[in-house]
PDB file of N, CA, C and O in Angstrom:
ATOM      1  N   UNK A   1     -24.267   2.177   7.842  1.00  0.00           N
ATOM      2  CA  UNK A   1     -25.955   3.468   7.723  1.00  0.00           C
ATOM      3  C   UNK A   1     -25.572   4.638   7.157  1.00  0.00           C
ATOM      4  O   UNK A   1     -24.787   5.116   7.364  1.00  0.00           O
ATOM      5  N   UNK A   2     -26.198   4.699   5.823  1.00  0.00           N
ATOM      6  CA  UNK A   2     -25.926   5.347   5.067  1.00  0.00           C
ATOM      7  C   UNK A   2     -26.633   6.507   5.425  1.00  0.00           C
ATOM      8  O   UNK A   2     -27.934   6.486   5.560  1.00  0.00           O
ATOM      9  N   UNK A   3     -26.241   7.793   5.450  1.00  0.00           N
ATOM     10  CA  UNK A   3     -27.793   9.503   6.018  1.00  0.00           C
ATOM     11  C   UNK A   3     -27.142   9.619   4.993  1.00  0.00           C
ATOM     12  O   UNK A   3     -26.423  10.731   4.618  1.00  0.00           O
ATOM     13  N   UNK A   4     -28.054  10.397   4.135  1.00  0.00           N
ATOM     14  CA  UNK A   4     -27.848  11.724   2.952  1.00  0.00           C
ATOM     15  C   UNK A   4     -29.145  12.957   3.829  1.00  0.00           C
ATOM     16  O   UNK A   4     -30.043  12.679   3.858  1.00  0.00           O
ATOM     17  N   UNK A   5     -28.129  13.771   3.482  1.00  0.00           N
ATOM     18  CA  UNK A   5     -28.821  15.534   4.168  1.00  0.00           C
ATOM     19  C   UNK A   5     -29.085  15.894   2.469  1.00  0.00           C
ATOM     20  O   UNK A   5     -28.556  16.501   2.220  1.00  0.00           O
ATOM     21  N   UNK A   6     -30.648  15.792   3.194  1.00  0.00           N
ATOM     22  CA  UNK A   6     -31.450  16.804   1.866  1.00  0.00           C
ATOM     23  C   UNK A   6     -31.855  17.917   2.588  1.00  0.00           C
ATOM     24  O   UNK A   6     -32.825  17.740   3.208  1.00  0.00           O
ATOM     25  N   UNK A   7     -32.386  18.794   1.227  1.00  0.00           N
ATOM     26  CA  UNK A   7     -32.465  20.372   1.952  1.00  0.00           C
ATOM     27  C   UNK A   7     -34.087  19.867   1.637  1.00  0.00           C
ATOM     28  O   UNK A   7     -34.851  19.031   0.367  1.00  0.00           O
ATOM     29  N   UNK A   8     -35.425  20.832   1.647  1.00  0.00           N
ATOM     30  CA  UNK A   8     -36.542  21.203   1.758  1.00  0.00           C
ATOM     31  C   UNK A   8     -37.213  20.676   0.399  1.00  0.00           C
ATOM     32  O   UNK A   8     -37.712  20.201  -0.473  1.00  0.00           O
ATOM     33  N   UNK A   9     -36.731  21.558   0.187  1.00  0.00           N
ATOM     34  CA  UNK A   9     -36.425  22.189  -1.574  1.00  0.00           C
ATOM     35  C   UNK A   9     -35.571  21.570  -2.688  1.00  0.00           C
ATOM     36  O   UNK A   9     -36.522  21.403  -3.757  1.00  0.00           O
ATOM     37  N   UNK A  10     -35.099  20.092  -2.311  1.00  0.00           N
ATOM     38  CA  UNK A  10     -34.717  19.339  -3.202  1.00  0.00           C
ATOM     39  C   UNK A  10     -35.412  18.396  -4.146  1.00  0.00           C
ATOM     40  O   UNK A  10     -36.051  17.591  -2.989  1.00  0.00           O
ATOM     41  N   UNK A  11     -34.832  18.101  -4.759  1.00  0.00           N
ATOM     42  CA  UNK A  11     -35.696  17.058  -5.923  1.00  0.00           C
ATOM     43  C   UNK A  11     -35.175  16.051  -4.757  1.00  0.00           C
ATOM     44  O   UNK A  11     -33.989  15.068  -4.657  1.00  0.00           O
ATOM     45  N   UNK A  12     -36.156  14.488  -5.053  1.00  0.00           N
ATOM     46  CA  UNK A  12     -36.119  13.658  -5.009  1.00  0.00           C
ATOM     47  C   UNK A  12     -34.982  12.574  -5.955  1.00  0.00           C
ATOM     48  O   UNK A  12     -34.285  11.816  -5.163  1.00  0.00           O
ATOM     49  N   UNK A  13     -34.680  12.549  -7.043  1.00  0.00           N
ATOM     50  CA  UNK A  13     -34.256  12.369  -7.923  1.00  0.00           C
ATOM     51  C   UNK A  13     -33.142  12.969  -7.518  1.00  0.00           C
ATOM     52  O   UNK A  13     -31.711  11.951  -7.757  1.00  0.00           O
ATOM     53  N   UNK A  14     -32.161  13.815  -7.044  1.00  0.00           N
ATOM     54  CA  UNK A  14     -31.533  14.119  -6.789  1.00  0.00           C
ATOM     55  C   UNK A  14     -30.413  13.476  -5.488  1.00  0.00           C
ATOM     56  O   UNK A  14     -29.313  12.952  -5.185  1.00  0.00           O
ATOM     57  N   UNK A  15     -31.079  13.245  -4.455  1.00  0.00           N
ATOM     58  CA  UNK A  15     -31.354  12.609  -3.464  1.00  0.00           C
ATOM     59  C   UNK A  15     -30.535  11.502  -3.655  1.00  0.00           C
ATOM     60  O   UNK A  15     -30.067  10.810  -2.755  1.00  0.00           O
ATOM     61  N   UNK A  16     -31.872  10.965  -4.348  1.00  0.00           N
ATOM     62  CA  UNK A  16     -31.486   9.075  -5.098  1.00  0.00           C
ATOM     63  C   UNK A  16     -30.341   8.765  -5.781  1.00  0.00           C
ATOM     64  O   UNK A  16     -29.487   7.923  -5.574  1.00  0.00           O
ATOM     65  N   UNK A  17     -29.787  10.276  -6.487  1.00  0.00           N
ATOM     66  CA  UNK A  17     -28.443   9.746  -6.204  1.00  0.00           C
ATOM     67  C   UNK A  17     -27.347   9.941  -5.774  1.00  0.00           C
ATOM     68  O   UNK A  17     -26.399   8.953  -5.833  1.00  0.00           O
ATOM     69  N   UNK A  18     -26.868  11.264  -4.651  1.00  0.00           N
ATOM     70  CA  UNK A  18     -26.662  10.974  -4.006  1.00  0.00           C
ATOM     71  C   UNK A  18     -26.506   9.749  -2.891  1.00  0.00           C
ATOM     72  O   UNK A  18     -25.316   9.114  -2.107  1.00  0.00           O
ATOM     73  N   UNK A  19     -27.972   9.598  -2.730  1.00  0.00           N
ATOM     74  CA  UNK A  19     -27.774   7.661  -1.655  1.00  0.00           C
ATOM     75  C   UNK A  19     -26.177   6.983  -2.538  1.00  0.00           C
ATOM     76  O   UNK A  19     -25.917   6.095  -2.328  1.00  0.00           O
ATOM     77  N   UNK A  20     -27.287   6.707  -4.167  1.00  0.00           N
ATOM     78  CA  UNK A  20     -26.461   5.783  -4.710  1.00  0.00           C
ATOM     79  C   UNK A  20     -24.810   5.644  -4.505  1.00  0.00           C
ATOM     80  O   UNK A  20     -24.405   4.991  -4.741  1.00  0.00           O
ATOM     81  N   UNK A  21     -24.464   6.904  -4.829  1.00  0.00           N
ATOM     82  CA  UNK A  21     -23.185   7.497  -5.072  1.00  0.00           C
ATOM     83  C   UNK A  21     -22.155   7.157  -3.789  1.00  0.00           C
ATOM     84  O   UNK A  21     -21.450   6.157  -3.950  1.00  0.00           O
ATOM     85  N   UNK A  22     -23.248   7.427  -2.469  1.00  0.00           N
ATOM     86  CA  UNK A  22     -22.634   6.405  -1.464  1.00  0.00           C
ATOM     87  C   UNK A  22     -22.420   5.522  -1.138  1.00  0.00           C
ATOM     88  O   UNK A  22     -21.818   4.664  -0.401  1.00  0.00           O
ATOM     89  N   UNK A  23     -23.488   4.670  -1.726  1.00  0.00           N
ATOM     90  CA  UNK A  23     -23.535   3.616  -1.130  1.00  0.00           C
ATOM     91  C   UNK A  23     -22.618   3.299  -2.204  1.00  0.00           C
ATOM     92  O   UNK A  23     -21.563   1.884  -1.049  1.00  0.00           O
ATOM     93  N   UNK A  24     -22.030   3.669  -3.332  1.00  0.00           N
ATOM     94  CA  UNK A  24     -20.658   2.252  -3.885  1.00  0.00           C
ATOM     95  C   UNK A  24     -19.703   2.656  -3.749  1.00  0.00           C
ATOM     96  O   UNK A  24     -18.392   2.318  -3.307  1.00  0.00           O
ATOM     97  N   UNK A  25     -19.917   3.607  -3.112  1.00  0.00           N
ATOM     98  CA  UNK A  25     -18.403   4.281  -2.378  1.00  0.00           C
ATOM     99  C   UNK A  25     -17.693   3.583  -1.079  1.00  0.00           C
ATOM    100  O   UNK A  25     -17.261   3.265  -0.519  1.00  0.00           O
ATOM    101  N   UNK A  26     -19.171   3.114  -0.148  1.00  0.00           N
ATOM    102  CA  UNK A  26     -18.916   2.664   0.950  1.00  0.00           C
ATOM    103  C   UNK A  26     -18.961   1.141   0.490  1.00  0.00           C
ATOM    104  O   UNK A  26     -18.515   0.350   1.854  1.00  0.00           O
ATOM    105  N   UNK A  27     -19.336   0.461  -0.588  1.00  0.00           N
ATOM    106  CA  UNK A  27     -18.704  -0.870  -1.228  1.00  0.00           C
ATOM    107  C   UNK A  27     -19.561  -1.869  -0.195  1.00  0.00           C
ATOM    108  O   UNK A  27     -18.911  -3.271   0.330  1.00  0.00           O
ATOM    109  N   UNK A  28     -20.879  -1.532   0.224  1.00  0.00           N
ATOM    110  CA  UNK A  28     -21.489  -2.893   1.417  1.00  0.00           C
ATOM    111  C   UNK A  28     -22.000  -3.678   0.802  1.00  0.00           C
ATOM    112  O   UNK A  28     -21.763  -4.709   1.012  1.00  0.00           O
ATOM    113  N   UNK A  29     -22.539  -3.237  -1.115  1.00  0.00           N
ATOM    114  CA  UNK A  29     -22.316  -4.572  -1.787  1.00  0.00           C
ATOM    115  C   UNK A  29     -21.027  -5.483  -1.907  1.00  0.00           C
ATOM    116  O   UNK A  29     -21.637  -7.015  -1.418  1.00  0.00           O
ATOM    117  N   UNK A  30     -20.021  -5.007  -2.102  1.00  0.00           N
ATOM    118  CA  UNK A  30     -18.722  -5.934  -1.840  1.00  0.00           C
ATOM    119  C   UNK A  30     -18.888  -6.979  -1.221  1.00  0.00           C
ATOM    120  O   UNK A  30     -18.074  -8.410  -0.458  1.00  0.00           O
ATOM    121  N   UNK A  31     -18.682  -6.299   0.522  1.00  0.00           N
ATOM    122  CA  UNK A  31     -18.465  -7.022   1.541  1.00  0.00           C
ATOM    123  C   UNK A  31     -19.851  -8.014   2.123  1.00  0.00           C
ATOM    124  O   UNK A  31     -20.032  -8.982   2.304  1.00  0.00           O
ATOM    125  N   UNK A  32     -21.072  -7.799   1.441  1.00  0.00           N
ATOM    126  CA  UNK A  32     -22.412  -8.417   1.155  1.00  0.00           C
ATOM    127  C   UNK A  32     -22.317  -9.588   0.889  1.00  0.00           C
ATOM    128  O   UNK A  32     -21.892 -10.905   1.141  1.00  0.00           O
ATOM    129  N   UNK A  33     -21.710  -9.550  -0.640  1.00  0.00           N
ATOM    130  CA  UNK A  33     -21.244 -10.691  -1.649  1.00  0.00           C
ATOM    131  C   UNK A  33     -19.732 -11.331  -1.012  1.00  0.00           C
ATOM    132  O   UNK A  33     -19.872 -12.842  -0.821  1.00  0.00           O
ATOM    133  N   UNK A  34     -18.981 -11.162  -0.151  1.00  0.00           N
ATOM    134  CA  UNK A  34     -17.870 -11.568   0.170  1.00  0.00           C
ATOM    135  C   UNK A  34     -18.516 -11.880   1.508  1.00  0.00           C
ATOM    136  O   UNK A  34     -17.805 -12.575   1.907  1.00  0.00           O
ATOM    137  N   UNK A  35     -19.264 -11.942   2.750  1.00  0.00           N
ATOM    138  CA  UNK A  35     -20.028 -12.267   3.530  1.00  0.00           C
ATOM    139  C   UNK A  35     -20.584 -13.651   3.222  1.00  0.00           C
ATOM    140  O   UNK A  35     -21.103 -14.374   4.413  1.00  0.00           O
ATOM    141  N   UNK A  36     -21.040 -13.700   2.080  1.00  0.00           N
ATOM    142  CA  UNK A  36     -21.874 -15.198   1.683  1.00  0.00           C
ATOM    143  C   UNK A  36     -21.237 -16.797   1.586  1.00  0.00           C
ATOM    144  O   UNK A  36     -21.931 -17.013   2.411  1.00  0.00           O
ATOM    145  N   UNK A  37     -19.842 -16.513   1.582  1.00  0.00           N
ATOM    146  CA  UNK A  37     -19.660 -17.499   1.574  1.00  0.00           C
ATOM    147  C   UNK A  37     -18.087 -17.224   2.232  1.00  0.00           C
ATOM    148  O   UNK A  37     -17.665 -16.765   1.777  1.00  0.00           O
ATOM    149  N   UNK A  38     -18.136 -18.348   3.349  1.00  0.00           N
ATOM    150  CA  UNK A  38     -16.691 -18.557   3.487  1.00  0.00           C
ATOM    151  C   UNK A  38     -15.150 -18.708   2.609  1.00  0.00           C
ATOM    152  O   UNK A  38     -15.460 -19.738   2.249  1.00  0.00           O
ATOM    153  N   UNK A  39     -14.402 -18.166   2.757  1.00  0.00           N
ATOM    154  CA  UNK A  39     -12.739 -18.562   1.922  1.00  0.00           C
ATOM    155  C   UNK A  39     -11.740 -18.609   3.198  1.00  0.00           C
ATOM    156  O   UNK A  39     -11.713 -17.693   3.712  1.00  0.00           O
ATOM    157  N   UNK A  40     -11.671 -19.757   2.447  1.00  0.00           N
ATOM    158  CA  UNK A  40     -10.445 -20.609   3.668  1.00  0.00           C
ATOM    159  C   UNK A  40      -9.272 -19.116   2.794  1.00  0.00           C
ATOM    160  O   UNK A  40      -9.041 -18.592   2.264  1.00  0.00           O
ATOM    161  N   UNK A  41      -8.724 -19.252   4.246  1.00  0.00           N
ATOM    162  CA  UNK A  41      -6.822 -17.953   4.381  1.00  0.00           C
ATOM    163  C   UNK A  41      -5.541 -18.694   2.987  1.00  0.00           C
ATOM    164  O   UNK A  41      -5.343 -17.565   2.539  1.00  0.00           O
ATOM    165  N   UNK A  42      -6.001 -20.261   3.233  1.00  0.00           N
ATOM    166  CA  UNK A  42      -5.134 -20.597   2.023  1.00  0.00           C
ATOM    167  C   UNK A  42      -5.627 -20.469   0.882  1.00  0.00           C
ATOM    168  O   UNK A  42      -4.759 -20.136  -0.372  1.00  0.00           O
ATOM    169  N   UNK A  43      -6.302 -20.328   0.116  1.00  0.00           N
ATOM    170  CA  UNK A  43      -7.316 -20.059  -1.169  1.00  0.00           C
ATOM    171  C   UNK A  43      -7.378 -19.063  -1.195  1.00  0.00           C
ATOM    172  O   UNK A  43      -6.995 -18.186  -2.782  1.00  0.00           O
ATOM    173  N   UNK A  44      -7.587 -18.082   0.057  1.00  0.00           N
ATOM    174  CA  UNK A  44      -7.949 -16.449  -0.519  1.00  0.00           C
ATOM    175  C   UNK A  44      -6.124 -16.084  -0.766  1.00  0.00           C
ATOM    176  O   UNK A  44      -5.898 -15.667  -1.757  1.00  0.00           O
ATOM    177  N   UNK A  45      -5.693 -16.674  -0.391  1.00  0.00           N
ATOM    178  CA  UNK A  45      -3.920 -16.599  -0.582  1.00  0.00           C
ATOM    179  C   UNK A  45      -3.100 -16.696  -2.040  1.00  0.00           C
ATOM    180  O   UNK A  45      -2.704 -15.923  -2.905  1.00  0.00           O
ATOM    181  N   UNK A  46      -4.132 -17.806  -2.139  1.00  0.00           N
ATOM    182  CA  UNK A  46      -3.236 -19.066  -3.467  1.00  0.00           C
ATOM    183  C   UNK A  46      -4.265 -17.665  -5.190  1.00  0.00           C
ATOM    184  O   UNK A  46      -3.314 -17.810  -5.662  1.00  0.00           O
ATOM    185  N   UNK A  47      -5.068 -17.698  -4.751  1.00  0.00           N
ATOM    186  CA  UNK A  47      -5.979 -16.689  -5.781  1.00  0.00           C
ATOM    187  C   UNK A  47      -5.188 -15.331  -5.929  1.00  0.00           C
ATOM    188  O   UNK A  47      -5.040 -14.146  -7.161  1.00  0.00           O
ATOM    189  N   UNK A  48      -4.724 -14.494  -4.857  1.00  0.00           N
ATOM    190  CA  UNK A  48      -3.904 -13.390  -5.157  1.00  0.00           C
ATOM    191  C   UNK A  48      -3.136 -13.514  -5.249  1.00  0.00           C
ATOM    192  O   UNK A  48      -2.334 -12.667  -6.531  1.00  0.00           O
ATOM    193  N   UNK A  49      -1.612 -14.960  -5.479  1.00  0.00           N
ATOM    194  CA  UNK A  49      -0.432 -14.929  -5.961  1.00  0.00           C
ATOM    195  C   UNK A  49      -1.211 -15.377  -7.671  1.00  0.00           C
ATOM    196  O   UNK A  49       0.024 -15.506  -8.621  1.00  0.00           O
ATOM    197  N   UNK A  50      -2.220 -15.916  -7.649  1.00  0.00           N
ATOM    198  CA  UNK A  50      -2.044 -16.366  -8.948  1.00  0.00           C
ATOM    199  C   UNK A  50      -2.652 -14.513  -9.818  1.00  0.00           C
ATOM    200  O   UNK A  50      -2.419 -14.615 -10.901  1.00  0.00           O
ATOM    201  N   UNK A  51      -3.716 -14.097  -9.584  1.00  0.00           N
ATOM    202  CA  UNK A  51      -3.881 -13.287 -10.273  1.00  0.00           C
ATOM    203  C   UNK A  51      -1.710 -11.658 -10.488  1.00  0.00           C
ATOM    204  O   UNK A  51      -2.450 -11.065 -11.056  1.00  0.00           O
ATOM    205  N   UNK A  52      -1.293 -12.174  -8.924  1.00  0.00           N
ATOM    206  CA  UNK A  52      -0.016 -11.271  -9.090  1.00  0.00           C
ATOM    207  C   UNK A  52       0.859 -12.258 -10.318  1.00  0.00           C
ATOM    208  O   UNK A  52       1.431 -11.328 -11.624  1.00  0.00           O
ATOM    209  N   UNK A  53       0.958 -13.253 -10.586  1.00  0.00           N
ATOM    210  CA  UNK A  53       1.391 -14.039 -11.827  1.00  0.00           C
ATOM    211  C   UNK A  53       0.866 -13.985 -12.671  1.00  0.00           C
ATOM    212  O   UNK A  53       1.350 -13.081 -14.008  1.00  0.00           O
ATOM    213  N   UNK A  54      -0.453 -13.655 -13.439  1.00  0.00           N
ATOM    214  CA  UNK A  54      -1.761 -13.389 -14.275  1.00  0.00           C
ATOM    215  C   UNK A  54      -0.546 -11.980 -14.753  1.00  0.00           C
ATOM    216  O   UNK A  54      -0.780 -11.704 -15.548  1.00  0.00           O
ATOM    217  N   UNK A  55      -0.629 -11.157 -13.817  1.00  0.00           N
ATOM    218  CA  UNK A  55      -0.470  -9.249 -14.652  1.00  0.00           C
ATOM    219  C   UNK A  55       0.890  -9.064 -14.657  1.00  0.00           C
ATOM    220  O   UNK A  55       1.057  -8.549 -14.922  1.00  0.00           O
ATOM    221  N   UNK A  56       1.907 -10.287 -13.895  1.00  0.00           N
ATOM    222  CA  UNK A  56       3.125  -9.842 -13.953  1.00  0.00           C
ATOM    223  C   UNK A  56       3.307 -10.682 -15.362  1.00  0.00           C
ATOM    224  O   UNK A  56       4.329 -10.193 -16.426  1.00  0.00           O
ATOM    225  N   UNK A  57       2.694 -11.520 -16.012  1.00  0.00           N
ATOM    226  CA  UNK A  57       2.540 -12.016 -17.832  1.00  0.00           C
ATOM    227  C   UNK A  57       2.175 -10.819 -18.380  1.00  0.00           C
ATOM    228  O   UNK A  57       2.880 -11.085 -19.835  1.00  0.00           O
ATOM    229  N   UNK A  58       1.909  -9.889 -17.992  1.00  0.00           N
ATOM    230  CA  UNK A  58       0.732  -9.125 -18.903  1.00  0.00           C
ATOM    231  C   UNK A  58       2.171  -8.106 -19.185  1.00  0.00           C
ATOM    232  O   UNK A  58       1.878  -7.583 -20.197  1.00  0.00           O
ATOM    233  N   UNK A  59       2.113  -8.001 -17.883  1.00  0.00           N
ATOM    234  CA  UNK A  59       3.271  -6.694 -17.893  1.00  0.00           C
ATOM    235  C   UNK A  59       4.626  -6.735 -18.783  1.00  0.00           C
ATOM    236  O   UNK A  59       4.786  -5.553 -19.355  1.00  0.00           O
ATOM    237  N   UNK A  60       5.130  -8.675 -19.102  1.00  0.00           N
ATOM    238  CA  UNK A  60       6.198  -8.516 -19.969  1.00  0.00           C
ATOM    239  C   UNK A  60       6.295  -8.905 -20.977  1.00  0.00           C
ATOM    240  O   UNK A  60       7.317  -8.881 -21.558  1.00  0.00           O
ATOM    241  N   UNK A  61       4.379  -9.489 -21.185  1.00  0.00           N
ATOM    242  CA  UNK A  61       4.049  -8.882 -23.008  1.00  0.00           C
ATOM    243  C   UNK A  61       4.010 -10.525 -23.113  1.00  0.00           C
ATOM    244  O   UNK A  61       3.568 -11.189 -24.212  1.00  0.00           O
ATOM    245  N   UNK A  62       3.992 -11.516 -22.603  1.00  0.00           N
ATOM    246  CA  UNK A  62       4.278 -12.833 -22.278  1.00  0.00           C
ATOM    247  C   UNK A  62       2.757 -13.747 -22.432  1.00  0.00           C
ATOM    248  O   UNK A  62       2.255 -14.101 -23.600  1.00  0.00           O
ATOM    249  N   UNK A  63       1.774 -13.109 -22.179  1.00  0.00           N
ATOM    250  CA  UNK A  63       0.202 -12.765 -22.303  1.00  0.00           C
ATOM    251  C   UNK A  63       0.097 -11.077 -22.668  1.00  0.00           C
ATOM    252  O   UNK A  63      -0.230 -10.062 -22.275  1.00  0.00           O
ATOM    253  N   UNK A  64      -0.627 -11.302 -24.749  1.00  0.00           N
ATOM    254  CA  UNK A  64      -1.948 -10.748 -24.339  1.00  0.00           C
ATOM    255  C   UNK A  64      -3.224  -9.821 -23.856  1.00  0.00           C
ATOM    256  O   UNK A  64      -3.915 -10.917 -24.453  1.00  0.00           O
ATOM    257  N   UNK A  65      -3.179  -8.829 -23.182  1.00  0.00           N
ATOM    258  CA  UNK A  65      -4.321  -8.254 -22.638  1.00  0.00           C
ATOM    259  C   UNK A  65      -5.032  -7.156 -22.496  1.00  0.00           C
ATOM    260  O   UNK A  65      -5.695  -6.890 -23.349  1.00  0.00           O
TER     261      UNK A  65
END
């Protein structure tokens, strides 16, 4: 649960802005999206390996990115 300390004289827009920043930093939305569907550990590992290979190819200059 996110808690925002706001002063009585503080504008509601400023408090909302603080809440949005805190919400992004907590990565709550990413966690919710991740929990919506189950991915098997083997599929997750395979995706990580494919991303690493792609990044290596970009770094070596084989692929222009």
